[in-house]
Amino acid sequence: MDATPQNKVLSRLDESLLTHLPPFSRLDRQQIRAILDQATSRRYDAGVSIFDEGAPADRFFMLLDGYVRVVRITPTGEQVTALHIPAGQLLGMAKVLGRVTYPATAITATESIVLSWPMRLWDSFIQDYDGFATETYKTLGHRVGEMNTRIVELATQQVEQRVANAILRLISQTGRKVPGGIEIDFPITRQDLSELTATTLHTVSRLLSGWEKRGLVASKRKRITVTDPHALVVLSQG
């Protein structure tokens, strides 16, 4: 990748940036320094692709700051949001899935800082760094669990429940306290929510407008705040 205004190579990073992150939390500073010296660090503007579905999986990534949307492209060319990934997690782990291409596209939801390494280093990271393998598989397990939960929701829940559950998951993963409630800490559109819940934009807009009138949520400028979490939990349970 070239260092364009949307994709800027950063200078040498300090080891302290990785010491608290689960894949590297069991390592000493010398080991972390060795890991960072093999990494490429870049700052991305919002809305930029980090890697694309179907492209050769030649690197794996760590999101240091920001949020990423993982999207899939349907056979008809529609873009569907599959997951949102917060800072501190690995992504692009095609090697774990036995793939040589990326199974999805990763797009920055906010300005983000990302580390990446050549995929050829994956096996040595697994072998040489205590905790890297266990935390990687734990992260993968959480994501598979989230996808399975969504599949069950699609099969068994009404639309209102699905949308409520999607919002509750997002505030659980990325929520921050603000005056009046808990805000999803990255821009999310009603279209994003419709993709996450396999419903229409019209339905999501109708639900959010109704919830706003009832004082459950506040929504403006791609920001959603849950103002009555308990009521939303009740709705999510039908």
mmCIF file with all atom_site columns, C-alpha atoms in Angstrom, residues 38 119-129 132:
data_model
loop_
_atom_site.group_PDB
_atom_site.id
_atom_site.type_symbol
_atom_site.label_atom_id
_atom_site.label_alt_id
_atom_site.label_comp_id
_atom_site.label_asym_id
_atom_site.label_entity_id
_atom_site.label_seq_id
_atom_site.pdbx_PDB_ins_code
_atom_site.Cartn_x
_atom_site.Cartn_y
_atom_site.Cartn_z
_atom_site.occupancy
_atom_site.B_iso_or_equiv
_atom_site.pdbx_formal_charge
_atom_site.auth_seq_id
_atom_site.auth_comp_id
_atom_site.auth_asym_id
_atom_site.auth_atom_id
_atom_site.pdbx_PDB_model_num
ATOM 1  C CA . GLN A 1 38  ? 8.537  -6.297  12.138 1.00 0.00 ? 38  GLN A CA 1
ATOM 2  C CA . MET A 1 119 ? 1.331  -13.491 6.910  1.00 0.00 ? 119 MET A CA 1
ATOM 3  C CA . ARG A 1 120 ? 4.520  -15.586 6.695  1.00 0.00 ? 120 ARG A CA 1
ATOM 4  C CA . LEU A 1 121 ? 5.226  -14.517 10.327 1.00 0.00 ? 121 LEU A CA 1
ATOM 5  C CA . TRP A 1 122 ? 1.967  -15.987 11.642 1.00 0.00 ? 122 TRP A CA 1
ATOM 6  C CA . ASP A 1 123 ? 3.344  -19.441 12.461 1.00 0.00 ? 123 ASP A CA 1
ATOM 7  C CA . SER A 1 124 ? 6.377  -18.021 14.263 1.00 0.00 ? 124 SER A CA 1
ATOM 8  C CA . PHE A 1 125 ? 4.137  -15.703 16.333 1.00 0.00 ? 125 PHE A CA 1
ATOM 9  C CA . ILE A 1 126 ? 2.038  -18.736 17.337 1.00 0.00 ? 126 ILE A CA 1
ATOM 10 C CA . GLN A 1 127 ? 5.151  -20.696 18.290 1.00 0.00 ? 127 GLN A CA 1
ATOM 11 C CA . ASP A 1 128 ? 7.328  -18.009 19.878 1.00 0.00 ? 128 ASP A CA 1
ATOM 12 C CA . TYR A 1 129 ? 4.964  -15.722 21.793 1.00 0.00 ? 129 TYR A CA 1
ATOM 13 C CA . PHE A 1 132 ? -0.685 -15.144 21.165 1.00 0.00 ? 132 PHE A CA 1
#
